[in-house]
Amino acid sequence: MMIIMQTDATQDQIAAVVIRVEEYGLRAHLSSGEERTVIGAVGDRRPVMMDQFLHLPGVDRVVPISRPYKLASREFRPEDSVFPLDGVQVGDDGIVIIAGPCSVENRTQLLETAHAVREAGAHALRGGAFKPRTSPYSFQGLGEDGLELLAEARQVTGLPIVTEVMTPEQISLVARYADVLQVGARNMQNYALLHAVGESQQSVLLKRGMMASIEELLMAAEYILSHGNERVILCERGIRTFEQYTRNTLDINAVPLLKQLCHLPVIVDPSHATGKWELVAAVSRAAVAAGADGLLIEVHPHPSRAVSDGAQSLKPEPFAQLMTSLRAVARAVGRDL
Amino acid sequence: MMIIMQTDATQDQIAAVVIRVEEYGLRAHLSSGEERTVIGAVGDRRPVMMDQFLHLPGVDRVVPISRPYKLASREFRPEDSVFPLDGVQVGDDGIVIIAGPCSVENRTQLLETAHAVREAGAHALRGGAFKPRTSPYSFQGLGEDGLELLAEARQVTGLPIVTEVMTPEQISLVARYADVLQVGARNMQNYALLHAVGESQQSVLLKRGMMASIEELLMAAEYILSHGNERVILCERGIRTFEQYTRNTLDINAVPLLKQLCHLPVIVDPSHATGKWELVAAVSRAAVAAGADGLLIEVHPHPSRAVSDGAQSLKPEPFAQLMTSLRAVARAVGRDL
Amino acid sequence: MMIIMQTDATQDQIAAVVIRVEEYGLRAHLSSGEERTVIGAVGDRRPVMMDQFLHLPGVDRVVPISRPYKLASREFRPEDSVFPLDGVQVGDDGIVIIAGPCSVENRTQLLETAHAVREAGAHALRGGAFKPRTSPYSFQGLGEDGLELLAEARQVTGLPIVTEVMTPEQISLVARYADVLQVGARNMQNYALLHAVGESQQSVLLKRGMMASIEELLMAAEYILSHGNERVILCERGIRTFEQYTRNTLDINAVPLLKQLCHLPVIVDPSHATGKWELVAAVSRAAVAAGADGLLIEVHPHPSRAVSDGAQSLKPEPFAQLMTSLRAVARAVGRDL
Amino acid sequence: MMIIMQTDATQDQIAAVVIRVEEYGLRAHLSSGEERTVIGAVGDRRPVMMDQFLHLPGVDRVVPISRPYKLASREFRPEDSVFPLDGVQVGDDGIVIIAGPCSVENRTQLLETAHAVREAGAHALRGGAFKPRTSPYSFQGLGEDGLELLAEARQVTGLPIVTEVMTPEQISLVARYADVLQVGARNMQNYALLHAVGESQQSVLLKRGMMASIEELLMAAEYILSHGNERVILCERGIRTFEQYTRNTLDINAVPLLKQLCHLPVIVDPSHATGKWELVAAVSRAAVAAGADGLLIEVHPHPSRAVSDGAQSLKPEPFAQLMTSLRAVARAVGRDL
C-alpha cells in the first residue's frame, strides 16, 4: 500500500500517517519528491484497511500494491490447475466443449439435444433446471424434474452434467444429479452461495458477472478456493458495455490475461457473449485461438420454439459444423479437440 | 411486439411469421414500406417469447412495445405509493433521511452514531450486521450480535432500523430486529432472495445493482411486488462506468425518470455513489433537488478507524451541517425535511 | 511515479530499473516489502514515459503519482477563475444560464427564442450554425448565414452568443460573430482545434466528451490553457453508459469533483445529459444544487418542428417556470440567479 | 419509423400524429392493441426527424426501422469491397498485416523496424508523424520530417505506408507521402476531417472511437463513402469499458458483425485493444480466427526506449514468431497469409 500525500501536506500530517502505519505493525517508507511525499506501508500480507487512511489530514490517495487474490494467483501456484470432469481433463491441452440447451424444457428436447451434441463431439451437457430470469412472469425452470431429466440424459449419453445452482440450499439437491455446479453471472457476488459451493466437493463453473472486473472475478474464485474447493472453472461470458447491437461484449482480452494471472481453467460462453447465434461460430473460434480451455455453447433442436435464449442457440447441424472448424483452430494453436 | 423483417424477406417468410404470431393467439398487423415489412403482434399482455422469432427466416429484429413491468408502473398505479416507516411516511412530501455506519462494529460505535444522527434530524438508522464483501479476508459483519446492537440502538433512540439481508434464510432472523430489509446492490438479481422478501411483511429497501439498467431495477421490484409485498423503496446508489476518479457514477437522471415510470418511493445513496466523503454533501443536495424521496448516508464517528467504507463516511458534525443545508434545498423544491 | 516489481523480480532486475530511473535525472527510492519491491522515481515534474518501464524485466506495474494537469489544477491556482461573459461574470456567486435552440434554423425561430430566453432571465444565447451530425444526410447547419442571424439576435436582445466551432479555420470567422467559442463533445480530443482556440482571445466553452474521463477533460483544458487562453468554461453534458432509457448519464459527481480539482467554471448541459425534455427541469435543479456555475439549456419555440434535438428542447413557457424554480434552489445553496 | 403511443393516448392525439406523418409525405399504418396503439410511418427512405414526434402529446417512444447507413450496408452492396493497397489486396482471402512503430522517432528506429517487419512478412508499414496525445506536454510527432522518413522507408523496403492525418489541411501534405490515410479513434466523429478524406483519392483506415457504437462507426464510414471515396478500411481497436486491467476492451463480436452488416474490409488493432504487449499475440490470433481481414500491430525495436506506446509494442522477434502462428490460424479458417 502506498499512501500519496497532498502537495501541501504538512510534516505533522506526514508524521501522523506514519504513526498510523506503524500501529498496524507495518513499516513506513518515506519517499519525498519535489512535489509531494509518498509513504509506503511495507509488510502488508494481512488485509489492511486502505479506506481508513483516506480520512487522515493531508492524504490524497492510497494505491494498493499487492494483488488482493492469493490462492487464485499464479504466484501461489505457478502451474495450471487440471482436474477431471468425468473422463475428460479440464485445464490441460484438450479443449473441453460443454453444450446443450439454455433450459431443460422436456424429455424429448433434452435427449434430442444430448444425443446431437455428443455425436458432434461435445464433452459435457449443459441445461438449466433452476433459471434466474429477469421477469417474474418468465419460465423459471422445471426444478427437480429438470434435474431428473438431466440425470437420464447423462445415463443414456455418458455426458457429465453442468447445471446452475441459485441458492445454498439447492446445492445438496443439485449435487446429487450434476457433475459441475454452475454459479451464474448474476450470482457471481452472492457470497453466501460462493461460500456454500466452496464447501461442496463438486467442481464449480463460475461465470463472470456482466459488470464484474477481472479482479472481482478472481476474488469470487478466491471465496470458493478459500473454503476448500480447488476445482473452479472460470467462464468469460461477455460484459455489459454501451454497445447495443450485441447482448454483451465478449472480453476476449480476459482470456490470455486470466491465464497469465491465475492457474484455473478459463472457458468462454459465446452464446451469452453475443446474444446472436449468427456470431457464435466466429466468436467460438476466436476464443480457442485466444487460448481458452473450453467453450460453453447453447444448442437447441428448435430454437424458434425455445422457452429461453432461442436467439443465441445453435441448431445441431451448425453446431456440428462449428466443432469441425474448432478442431482446425485448436490444432493451429497446438491444442487438442 | 413489432417484428421487423429483413429488406429481402420473401412473401413466404412473412406469411410464416404471421402464422407463428397467430399461433400465440395474437393478431398480426402488417405494415409494408418501400424498404421492408414490419409485423405488429397485437394483444400481447402475456409474456411472449420475442427470442423465438429471431430464428425464423427473414426476420431482422424484434422490438418490444409493452414495458415488461406492470405492478411497478405508473400505468398500473398512477398515484405515489406512500407507506409508514415507523412514524415517518416514505414517499410523500417529506424527505426521509436514513443514516448510520456501513458496518455495526461495536456497541460504542453504534450508539454514538445513532445518537448523533438522531440529534441531527435523521429518521432512521442504517447499519450492516451481515456484510457482502469483495474479499473473503475482509470483515464479514457481526451477524446476530450486530442485530442485537441495532435493536438496542432503536430502543434508546427510537429510530427505526434498516439493515441488509443476504439470504432467504436470514430473513426471519433479521425481520425480528429490523424495520426495513435492505437488498444490496450485488443481490439485486438474486431472485431467490427477491422472492423471499416479497413474501415477508417487512418494508424492503432495494438497491440498484451497479450494473443494472433502470428497467432491470423495476423488474427486480416487480419480483417483490408480484409476491405480495407492496412496500418497496428503490435506491439509486451509483452505477459502474469508465470513470475512475469516483467509486461509482450517480445516475441522477434515474431519479426523475423512476418517479415518472413508477409509483414507488425513490431514495439516493450518495456515499456509495461517490465513494468520497468530500462529495457526499454536494451530491446529497443534488439528489433532493432532483426529486428524491430520501437519502441513505453513511455516518461514522471515526471514519479513519472504520472497518469498512471509511473513505465515504461523514463524521457527525459535517452530517449535521449537511442536514441544515438539505432543509433549505428541500424547501426550495417544495418538500419538507 | 512508482514502479511496482513482480514478486519474483531479481536483484539484477531491480538494479536495472534503478539505473534507468537515474538516467532520467530522477532519484530512485526503494521500498522492499516481504512480497515485493516498489521503486519510487522522485523529482518527476517533467513528463516521464511510464510506458518505457513496462518492458523492463521484472516490472509488474507503474503507478503515476503526480496529476498530469498543472495549469488547470487548484494546486497551480487555488482561487476560482472568474471572467466576464459580456456583462455577467462566469465563475463567481452568480449562476449563468445559457439557453437557445440546438440549431439556428431561420430568423423567426432564432429571434423568437432569443426574446423568450432573455425575458425569462437567461444571460446568454446558444445556437449552432455549424453542426456536427452523426449522419451525413442530416441538416448540417446554416453556416455563416446562421452566424449572421446570431449577430442580429445579439443586437436586438443584448445577449452574448455561444456557438460551436468545428475546425481551426472556422475560428476567425466564428469569432467575428460569437462571444464564446464552443468546442463540442465529439471534438474534445481534437487537438488541432484545442490548440487553435487556445491561441484565440475568445472565451471557450469546452464540453466533456461522452467517452472522456474527468482527467481527460482536464487535460483537454490544459491544452487550451497551455496555449495562452485562460478563459475556459468546462461543461459536463453526460457520459455514455450501459443505461438506455436516457440518451446519456449525467455525471453529477463530476460537478463537485471538478470544482475541487480545478479552478475553472463548471457548467452543466441537462439537455444532452438526459435527451428527454421531461427530465431537464429536475436535472437542472440538481446541477445547481451540486454547485454548478451555470447551465446550458436547449430551448425551442416549437420542438416538434425542430430540425435537431427536439426531444430534449424545452418550450419557452416551461423554461420560464424552470428559471423561477432555479432561483429558489440557487438561493438555498447560497448562490445568485 | 414506428411511433409508440402512451397507453392512455386519446383518439385525438393519435389522429394528430397521423396528420403529422402524412405531412412528411409518408403513409401511416395504425396497429391498435389492447394496451396501446402503434403508428408505423411507411415510405421513409429520406431522413425523417424522429425527435420531432417525441413532443407530440400522447407519444411514448419512437423506434427506427431502417438502418441509418446505406452506402456502407450489405443491402446496398452485397459483395465484399476489395481494393489494392499497393500490391496486396485488402478485403479478399488474404490477411493483411500492417506493422510498425507508434511514432516515427528517428531514421534508425524507423528503418530498423521497417526492415524487420518486412522480413517477418508484413504487407505495410505504420508509423505516426502527427500524433494526437492526451497531454500537451507529450511528444507531438516529427511532422513533415517524419513523413519524409516514412517515404524513405517505403523506398528501401517497398512497403506501402499507413499514417495518421489529424486535420483537413494536413491531407494534401500527408497524401504526398502515404498510401493510406489513418483517421484516429479520437477523430472518428471529426466530421470536417471525414468530409475531407472522403474527397481525397487515398485509401482511408478509419479507427473506431473508443466509445463509438458499431452503428456510429458505420455512420462515420458513410460520411466518407458519401463524399465519393469508396476505399475505407474499418478498424476495431478496443472500446472503453469499466475493466481496468487492460487499456481497452477488444470488441471481438464487432468483427463478424461488421462483416455481416457491411461490405468494407475490417481489421483489428490488438496493440491499442489490450495496451499490453504480452496479450497482443493471443488477441491477434483471435482476431484472425474471428474473420478479420487484417491486423494493425505496433512493433518497436526497443520498446523500453519508445517515446509512445512502448508498453503495447512488440519487439521484432516476438512479432516474427507471431506471424508464424498467425499463418497457421489463417489456414485453419480458410484464409491466406
Short mmCIF file of N, CA and C in Angstrom, two decimals, chain D residues 126-237:
data_model
loop_
_atom_site.label_atom_id
_atom_site.label_comp_id
_atom_site.label_asym_id
_atom_site.label_seq_id
_atom_site.Cartn_x
_atom_site.Cartn_y
_atom_site.Cartn_z
N ARG D 126 3.30 0.94 -40.66
CA ARG D 126 2.60 2.03 -39.99
C ARG D 126 3.63 2.87 -39.23
N GLY D 127 3.26 4.11 -38.92
CA GLY D 127 4.15 4.98 -38.16
C GLY D 127 3.53 6.36 -38.14
N GLY D 128 3.51 7.00 -36.97
CA GLY D 128 2.84 8.28 -36.85
C GLY D 128 3.81 9.45 -36.95
N ALA D 129 3.48 10.42 -37.79
CA ALA D 129 4.27 11.65 -37.88
C ALA D 129 3.55 12.79 -37.16
N PHE D 130 2.22 12.79 -37.26
CA PHE D 130 1.38 13.73 -36.48
C PHE D 130 0.69 12.89 -35.41
N LYS D 131 0.92 13.22 -34.14
CA LYS D 131 0.44 12.37 -33.06
C LYS D 131 -0.59 13.07 -32.19
N PRO D 132 -1.78 12.53 -32.07
CA PRO D 132 -2.73 13.08 -31.09
C PRO D 132 -2.35 12.56 -29.71
N ARG D 133 -2.01 13.42 -28.81
CA ARG D 133 -1.56 12.99 -27.48
C ARG D 133 -2.44 13.61 -26.40
N THR D 134 -2.77 12.82 -25.40
CA THR D 134 -3.64 13.30 -24.32
C THR D 134 -3.05 14.51 -23.62
N SER D 135 -1.73 14.56 -23.51
CA SER D 135 -1.09 15.66 -22.79
C SER D 135 -0.42 16.63 -23.75
N PRO D 136 -0.60 17.93 -23.52
CA PRO D 136 0.09 18.91 -24.38
C PRO D 136 1.59 18.87 -24.16
N TYR D 137 2.04 18.21 -23.09
CA TYR D 137 3.47 18.17 -22.77
C TYR D 137 4.15 16.94 -23.35
N SER D 138 3.37 16.06 -23.99
CA SER D 138 3.97 14.85 -24.57
C SER D 138 4.48 15.14 -25.98
N PHE D 139 5.34 14.25 -26.47
CA PHE D 139 5.88 14.31 -27.82
C PHE D 139 4.73 14.34 -28.84
N GLN D 140 4.75 15.34 -29.74
CA GLN D 140 3.62 15.53 -30.65
C GLN D 140 3.93 15.04 -32.08
N GLY D 141 5.02 14.35 -32.26
CA GLY D 141 5.35 13.82 -33.58
C GLY D 141 6.34 14.69 -34.31
N LEU D 142 7.03 14.07 -35.31
CA LEU D 142 8.05 14.80 -36.07
C LEU D 142 7.46 15.64 -37.20
N GLY D 143 6.16 15.48 -37.48
CA GLY D 143 5.55 16.25 -38.56
C GLY D 143 6.12 15.86 -39.91
N GLU D 144 6.35 16.87 -40.78
CA GLU D 144 6.78 16.55 -42.14
C GLU D 144 8.11 15.79 -42.17
N ASP D 145 9.00 16.06 -41.21
CA ASP D 145 10.24 15.27 -41.18
C ASP D 145 9.93 13.79 -41.03
N GLY D 146 8.92 13.49 -40.22
CA GLY D 146 8.53 12.09 -40.04
C GLY D 146 7.99 11.51 -41.34
N LEU D 147 7.23 12.32 -42.07
CA LEU D 147 6.69 11.84 -43.35
C LEU D 147 7.83 11.51 -44.32
N GLU D 148 8.86 12.34 -44.30
CA GLU D 148 9.99 12.07 -45.20
C GLU D 148 10.71 10.78 -44.84
N LEU D 149 10.81 10.53 -43.55
CA LEU D 149 11.42 9.25 -43.14
C LEU D 149 10.55 8.08 -43.58
N LEU D 150 9.25 8.24 -43.48
CA LEU D 150 8.35 7.17 -43.94
C LEU D 150 8.53 6.92 -45.44
N ALA D 151 8.67 8.02 -46.20
CA ALA D 151 8.87 7.86 -47.65
C ALA D 151 10.18 7.12 -47.93
N GLU D 152 11.18 7.42 -47.16
CA GLU D 152 12.44 6.71 -47.35
C GLU D 152 12.28 5.22 -47.01
N ALA D 153 11.56 4.95 -45.94
CA ALA D 153 11.34 3.54 -45.55
C ALA D 153 10.58 2.80 -46.64
N ARG D 154 9.63 3.45 -47.24
CA ARG D 154 8.89 2.82 -48.34
C ARG D 154 9.84 2.51 -49.48
N GLN D 155 10.72 3.49 -49.79
CA GLN D 155 11.62 3.30 -50.92
C GLN D 155 12.55 2.09 -50.71
N VAL D 156 13.07 1.98 -49.49
CA VAL D 156 14.05 0.91 -49.29
C VAL D 156 13.40 -0.45 -49.03
N THR D 157 12.16 -0.46 -48.54
CA THR D 157 11.54 -1.76 -48.24
C THR D 157 10.43 -2.13 -49.21
N GLY D 158 9.94 -1.16 -49.95
CA GLY D 158 8.82 -1.45 -50.84
C GLY D 158 7.48 -1.54 -50.14
N LEU D 159 7.44 -1.31 -48.82
CA LEU D 159 6.18 -1.41 -48.08
C LEU D 159 5.36 -0.14 -48.23
N PRO D 160 4.06 -0.27 -48.54
CA PRO D 160 3.20 0.93 -48.53
C PRO D 160 3.09 1.48 -47.10
N ILE D 161 2.75 2.76 -47.03
CA ILE D 161 2.78 3.49 -45.75
C ILE D 161 1.36 3.84 -45.28
N VAL D 162 1.11 3.56 -43.99
CA VAL D 162 -0.15 3.96 -43.33
C VAL D 162 0.22 4.97 -42.26
N THR D 163 -0.35 6.17 -42.34
CA THR D 163 -0.02 7.16 -41.31
C THR D 163 -1.22 8.07 -41.04
N GLU D 164 -1.24 8.64 -39.86
CA GLU D 164 -2.41 9.37 -39.40
C GLU D 164 -2.44 10.79 -39.93
N VAL D 165 -3.66 11.26 -40.20
CA VAL D 165 -3.89 12.64 -40.58
C VAL D 165 -4.86 13.22 -39.55
N MET D 166 -4.55 14.39 -39.02
CA MET D 166 -5.35 14.93 -37.92
C MET D 166 -6.25 16.09 -38.30
N THR D 167 -5.95 16.77 -39.42
CA THR D 167 -6.79 17.91 -39.82
C THR D 167 -6.97 17.88 -41.33
N PRO D 168 -8.04 18.52 -41.81
CA PRO D 168 -8.26 18.58 -43.26
C PRO D 168 -7.06 19.18 -44.00
N GLU D 169 -6.43 20.19 -43.41
CA GLU D 169 -5.31 20.84 -44.14
C GLU D 169 -4.09 19.95 -44.28
N GLN D 170 -3.95 18.98 -43.35
CA GLN D 170 -2.77 18.10 -43.46
C GLN D 170 -2.91 17.11 -44.62
N ILE D 171 -4.14 16.92 -45.12
CA ILE D 171 -4.36 15.81 -46.05
C ILE D 171 -3.48 15.90 -47.28
N SER D 172 -3.39 17.06 -47.90
CA SER D 172 -2.64 17.10 -49.16
C SER D 172 -1.16 16.82 -48.89
N LEU D 173 -0.66 17.31 -47.76
CA LEU D 173 0.73 17.02 -47.40
C LEU D 173 0.92 15.52 -47.15
N VAL D 174 0.11 14.96 -46.28
CA VAL D 174 0.26 13.56 -45.91
C VAL D 174 0.07 12.66 -47.13
N ALA D 175 -0.87 13.02 -47.99
CA ALA D 175 -1.16 12.19 -49.15
C ALA D 175 0.02 12.12 -50.12
N ARG D 176 0.90 13.11 -50.07
CA ARG D 176 2.09 13.05 -50.93
C ARG D 176 3.04 11.94 -50.49
N TYR D 177 2.98 11.57 -49.22
CA TYR D 177 3.92 10.59 -48.69
C TYR D 177 3.29 9.23 -48.40
N ALA D 178 1.99 9.21 -48.11
CA ALA D 178 1.39 7.99 -47.57
C ALA D 178 0.46 7.32 -48.57
N ASP D 179 0.30 6.01 -48.39
CA ASP D 179 -0.62 5.25 -49.23
C ASP D 179 -2.01 5.15 -48.60
N VAL D 180 -2.04 5.15 -47.30
CA VAL D 180 -3.32 5.06 -46.59
C VAL D 180 -3.36 6.14 -45.53
N LEU D 181 -4.46 6.90 -45.52
CA LEU D 181 -4.67 7.96 -44.52
C LEU D 181 -5.38 7.34 -43.33
N GLN D 182 -4.79 7.42 -42.18
CA GLN D 182 -5.45 6.90 -40.99
C GLN D 182 -6.22 8.01 -40.29
N VAL D 183 -7.50 7.74 -39.98
CA VAL D 183 -8.29 8.63 -39.13
C VAL D 183 -8.32 7.98 -37.75
N GLY D 184 -7.79 8.66 -36.76
CA GLY D 184 -7.63 8.07 -35.44
C GLY D 184 -8.94 7.96 -34.67
N ALA D 185 -8.90 7.17 -33.61
CA ALA D 185 -10.10 6.92 -32.82
C ALA D 185 -10.70 8.22 -32.28
N ARG D 186 -9.87 9.14 -31.83
CA ARG D 186 -10.38 10.38 -31.23
C ARG D 186 -11.00 11.30 -32.29
N ASN D 187 -10.70 11.04 -33.55
CA ASN D 187 -11.26 11.85 -34.64
C ASN D 187 -12.37 11.14 -35.41
N MET D 188 -12.86 10.02 -34.90
CA MET D 188 -13.84 9.25 -35.68
C MET D 188 -15.10 10.06 -35.96
N GLN D 189 -15.41 11.03 -35.10
CA GLN D 189 -16.57 11.88 -35.35
C GLN D 189 -16.15 13.33 -35.60
N ASN D 190 -14.95 13.52 -36.10
CA ASN D 190 -14.49 14.83 -36.56
C ASN D 190 -14.98 14.95 -38.01
N TYR D 191 -16.17 15.52 -38.15
CA TYR D 191 -16.86 15.41 -39.44
C TYR D 191 -16.17 16.21 -40.55
N ALA D 192 -15.52 17.30 -40.16
CA ALA D 192 -14.78 18.05 -41.18
C ALA D 192 -13.67 17.18 -41.77
N LEU D 193 -13.04 16.42 -40.91
CA LEU D 193 -11.96 15.53 -41.37
C LEU D 193 -12.53 14.38 -42.23
N LEU D 194 -13.64 13.81 -41.79
CA LEU D 194 -14.26 12.73 -42.57
C LEU D 194 -14.65 13.23 -43.96
N HIS D 195 -15.24 14.40 -43.98
CA HIS D 195 -15.62 15.02 -45.24
C HIS D 195 -14.40 15.15 -46.16
N ALA D 196 -13.31 15.64 -45.58
CA ALA D 196 -12.12 15.91 -46.40
C ALA D 196 -11.47 14.63 -46.90
N VAL D 197 -11.33 13.62 -46.06
CA VAL D 197 -10.74 12.38 -46.57
C VAL D 197 -11.70 11.70 -47.55
N GLY D 198 -12.98 11.98 -47.40
CA GLY D 198 -13.95 11.45 -48.36
C GLY D 198 -13.74 12.03 -49.75
N GLU D 199 -13.18 13.21 -49.81
CA GLU D 199 -12.95 13.83 -51.12
C GLU D 199 -11.56 13.54 -51.66
N SER D 200 -10.72 12.89 -50.87
CA SER D 200 -9.39 12.54 -51.38
C SER D 200 -9.47 11.25 -52.18
N GLN D 201 -8.37 10.92 -52.85
CA GLN D 201 -8.34 9.70 -53.67
C GLN D 201 -7.67 8.56 -52.92
N GLN D 202 -7.19 8.84 -51.73
CA GLN D 202 -6.40 7.86 -51.00
C GLN D 202 -7.29 6.88 -50.23
N SER D 203 -6.80 5.68 -50.01
CA SER D 203 -7.49 4.76 -49.11
C SER D 203 -7.47 5.34 -47.69
N VAL D 204 -8.51 5.00 -46.94
CA VAL D 204 -8.66 5.54 -45.59
C VAL D 204 -8.77 4.38 -44.60
N LEU D 205 -8.01 4.45 -43.52
CA LEU D 205 -8.14 3.49 -42.44
C LEU D 205 -8.87 4.23 -41.31
N LEU D 206 -10.09 3.82 -41.06
CA LEU D 206 -10.96 4.53 -40.11
C LEU D 206 -11.02 3.74 -38.80
N LYS D 207 -10.46 4.31 -37.74
CA LYS D 207 -10.47 3.62 -36.46
C LYS D 207 -11.75 3.93 -35.69
N ARG D 208 -12.29 2.88 -35.09
CA ARG D 208 -13.49 3.06 -34.26
C ARG D 208 -13.14 3.88 -33.03
N GLY D 209 -13.96 4.85 -32.71
CA GLY D 209 -13.77 5.62 -31.48
C GLY D 209 -13.88 4.72 -30.28
N MET D 210 -13.22 5.10 -29.20
CA MET D 210 -13.17 4.20 -28.05
C MET D 210 -14.53 4.09 -27.36
N MET D 211 -15.43 5.01 -27.68
CA MET D 211 -16.77 4.91 -27.09
C MET D 211 -17.83 4.99 -28.18
N ALA D 212 -17.44 4.62 -29.40
CA ALA D 212 -18.38 4.69 -30.52
C ALA D 212 -19.05 3.34 -30.72
N SER D 213 -20.35 3.38 -30.94
CA SER D 213 -21.07 2.14 -31.23
C SER D 213 -20.74 1.67 -32.64
N ILE D 214 -21.06 0.44 -32.91
CA ILE D 214 -20.87 -0.11 -34.25
C ILE D 214 -21.66 0.73 -35.26
N GLU D 215 -22.85 1.14 -34.87
CA GLU D 215 -23.65 1.96 -35.79
C GLU D 215 -22.97 3.29 -36.08
N GLU D 216 -22.39 3.90 -35.07
CA GLU D 216 -21.70 5.17 -35.29
C GLU D 216 -20.45 4.99 -36.16
N LEU D 217 -19.76 3.87 -35.98
CA LEU D 217 -18.62 3.60 -36.85
C LEU D 217 -19.09 3.51 -38.31
N LEU D 218 -20.19 2.81 -38.51
CA LEU D 218 -20.71 2.69 -39.88
C LEU D 218 -21.18 4.04 -40.41
N MET D 219 -21.72 4.89 -39.54
CA MET D 219 -22.13 6.22 -39.98
C MET D 219 -20.91 7.08 -40.32
N ALA D 220 -19.83 6.90 -39.59
CA ALA D 220 -18.60 7.64 -39.93
C ALA D 220 -18.08 7.18 -41.29
N ALA D 221 -18.14 5.87 -41.54
CA ALA D 221 -17.75 5.37 -42.87
C ALA D 221 -18.69 5.94 -43.94
N GLU D 222 -19.97 6.05 -43.59
CA GLU D 222 -20.95 6.59 -44.53
C GLU D 222 -20.58 8.02 -44.96
N TYR D 223 -20.07 8.80 -44.00
CA TYR D 223 -19.62 10.16 -44.34
C TYR D 223 -18.57 10.11 -45.46
N ILE D 224 -17.60 9.23 -45.28
CA ILE D 224 -16.51 9.14 -46.26
C ILE D 224 -17.05 8.63 -47.59
N LEU D 225 -17.83 7.57 -47.54
CA LEU D 225 -18.39 6.99 -48.77
C LEU D 225 -19.27 8.01 -49.50
N SER D 226 -20.05 8.76 -48.74
CA SER D 226 -20.99 9.68 -49.38
C SER D 226 -20.29 10.88 -50.02
N HIS D 227 -19.02 11.07 -49.69
CA HIS D 227 -18.25 12.12 -50.36
C HIS D 227 -17.41 11.56 -51.49
N GLY D 228 -17.63 10.31 -51.84
CA GLY D 228 -17.05 9.79 -53.08
C GLY D 228 -15.89 8.83 -52.93
N ASN D 229 -15.40 8.64 -51.72
CA ASN D 229 -14.25 7.73 -51.55
C ASN D 229 -14.75 6.37 -51.09
N GLU D 230 -14.56 5.36 -51.90
CA GLU D 230 -15.10 4.03 -51.58
C GLU D 230 -14.08 3.13 -50.89
N ARG D 231 -12.86 3.63 -50.74
CA ARG D 231 -11.81 2.75 -50.20
C ARG D 231 -11.60 3.00 -48.71
N VAL D 232 -12.49 2.43 -47.94
CA VAL D 232 -12.46 2.63 -46.49
C VAL D 232 -12.21 1.28 -45.81
N ILE D 233 -11.23 1.26 -44.93
CA ILE D 233 -10.94 0.08 -44.11
C ILE D 233 -11.38 0.41 -42.69
N LEU D 234 -12.25 -0.44 -42.12
CA LEU D 234 -12.69 -0.22 -40.75
C LEU D 234 -11.71 -0.89 -39.80
N CYS D 235 -11.45 -0.25 -38.68
CA CYS D 235 -10.51 -0.82 -37.71
C CYS D 235 -11.10 -0.84 -36.30
N GLU D 236 -11.32 -2.05 -35.79
CA GLU D 236 -11.73 -2.22 -34.38
C GLU D 236 -10.46 -2.16 -33.54
N ARG D 237 -10.42 -1.26 -32.56
CA ARG D 237 -9.20 -1.07 -31.77
C ARG D 237 -9.47 -1.05 -30.27
#
